[in-house]
Amino acid sequence: MLRFLFAGLALASVQMPQDEFDDECDSDTSGCALNVLQQGASKKSQIAHSEQPTGVKTSAYVRPKNHLDLGASQFIPNEKCPHPPCSGQVHIQLGAPGEMVVSFVSQPESDTASRVRYGRFEGHATFDLEAVGKAETYSQLMFWNAMLWDPPLKGGFGLDQTIVARDMSTDTWAYDPKTGWKYPSWREIGVQQVEGNKMGWYKNPLERYDSPKVHTVVLTGLKEGETYTYQVENDDRSFTFTYPMYKYPYHVGLVGDIGQTPVSNSSMHLLSGLKPDVVLLTGDLSYADGYYPRWDSFGIMFETLGSQVPVMTVPGNHEYGSAEAFKSYNVRYPMPYLQSGSSDPNYWSLDIGPMHVVGLNSYASAKAGSYQYRWLLQDLKSFDRKKTPWLVAMMHAPWYNSNLGHYGEAKVMMEHLEDIFFEHGVNLVLAGHVHSFERTWPAYRNETNACGPSYINIGDGGNREGPYAHWLPFENPHKAWSAFRQGAFGIGDLKIMNETHAFFTWRRNACFDNGEANFDATNCSSTGDNSRNSLKADDIAWIVRGVGKCQNQ
């Protein structure tokens, strides 16, 4: 897929200084012309907005306080309701035009209806409207992943091996209390006998997860730019959101590979503090990995962001593997696939402000003739560039990745779809999976190309596996498509300023040093990071559509 020089595993970055790269930019076909335009766009473009950024090297952003405390105390269920146990894990996502989809969970003891009260915020909360939806429960067999009790990044919401040993054991029930005879299913598991990366035993009910009731309620008749308050059934708390309107600048938060660590918690608060119109999440949410109660603890942590900002997602490998099979993800985070003509809840499209966003599944076939391929082709043919000038694709596994981690995993999907992306003028491709940050110049077929998409890999939301720091050297640094790369944690902040210009900022959240998170975000680097950008706290760039120059856009 890419051309690199390998020198064993002791890899060192050989990228040239930026000024030398700029000197090489003298060819329209190489994509350098657009690269120069991106760098100088703040001087050349006329953007009618009072908060227009004044340059690509500075930012008015004030970094909020990091939230370091993430332990069991962070996952206390909501207790403000008339009939405990209370509803919780409240979050929202966009539906069809004028709709907001509210998801929440309840426990069987409360006998809670799928109901949400809501109304316009008029200086105070109002709840004069009501919507009723549907509910679903499910049961799954546990999968035991060793990273639950021995993660590379310490300090997150983990799982003690004594709990695993207790749940694996059947000695508390698999016997006859009168005779003491042990049933064939009897076993006693000690802590030293606990094995990771194996499926639970179907004979043992303690290794089964029974979900809470997951409610999905659609609020309708919403007006762009209006602020609404809402309450879910059996929950005294009220939440507020503003229904996104088509405007400039349009503010988008970006994140991926979140998990449940102190860094994950910080990322949720940082994104919430940005007050974006919408957040795009490129997969790998809870890192439950088959221990399904972690979907509930994640839902509590996620409320900080998800209850007030619509978050649109695609599935990652951690929603797919370890016996997950997309089940918990699809029930809890429903995307608007039916509205876009998709037969699969894991790939969808939606007009979001000035963007037409296409969400793809990296773990479904994308070859010619497949359902995903046929759906994508039809969707790209029918979308209206005049209505939504920005065409954005998001998936989990990145096509352009210069990190040793997960290198080449998306090669097959890329071979099937890259030409389609280029022909239809995709402007921006978002991915995760690689637990680091990387932004590319516009690229096509492994070279910079002014009419190709820019790729942003944002798989650094804070998960327990830590960031990946081993970057591969390019064969020819002067023609490298990688613009910025760093092995650290962070979030993305995208402001679409008009039909042709978007202002992007990646902000480092924390670094990874010897198994611990270092929250001195402005003055740290991850152990082993061999990128020339490893000490930079931010990546600030303009992304420019090649209007006029590029027939595909």
GROMACS .gro file of C-alpha atoms in nm, residues 78 209 212 309 319 356 435-436 517 529 540 550:
model
   12
   78ASN     CA    1  -2.814   0.804   3.883
  209TYR     CA    2  -2.474  -1.083   3.085
  212PRO     CA    3  -3.077  -0.342   3.118
  309VAL     CA    4  -2.420   1.688   2.196
  319GLU     CA    5  -1.751  -0.351   1.873
  356HIS     CA    6  -2.275   1.488   0.369
  435HIS     CA    7  -0.391   0.482   1.873
  436SER     CA    8  -0.214   0.797   1.766
  517ALA     CA    9  -0.075   0.896   3.157
  529ASP     CA   10   0.768   0.844   2.000
  540ILE     CA   11  -0.326   2.349   1.334
  550CYS     CA   12  -1.073   1.972  -0.931
   0.00000   0.00000   0.00000
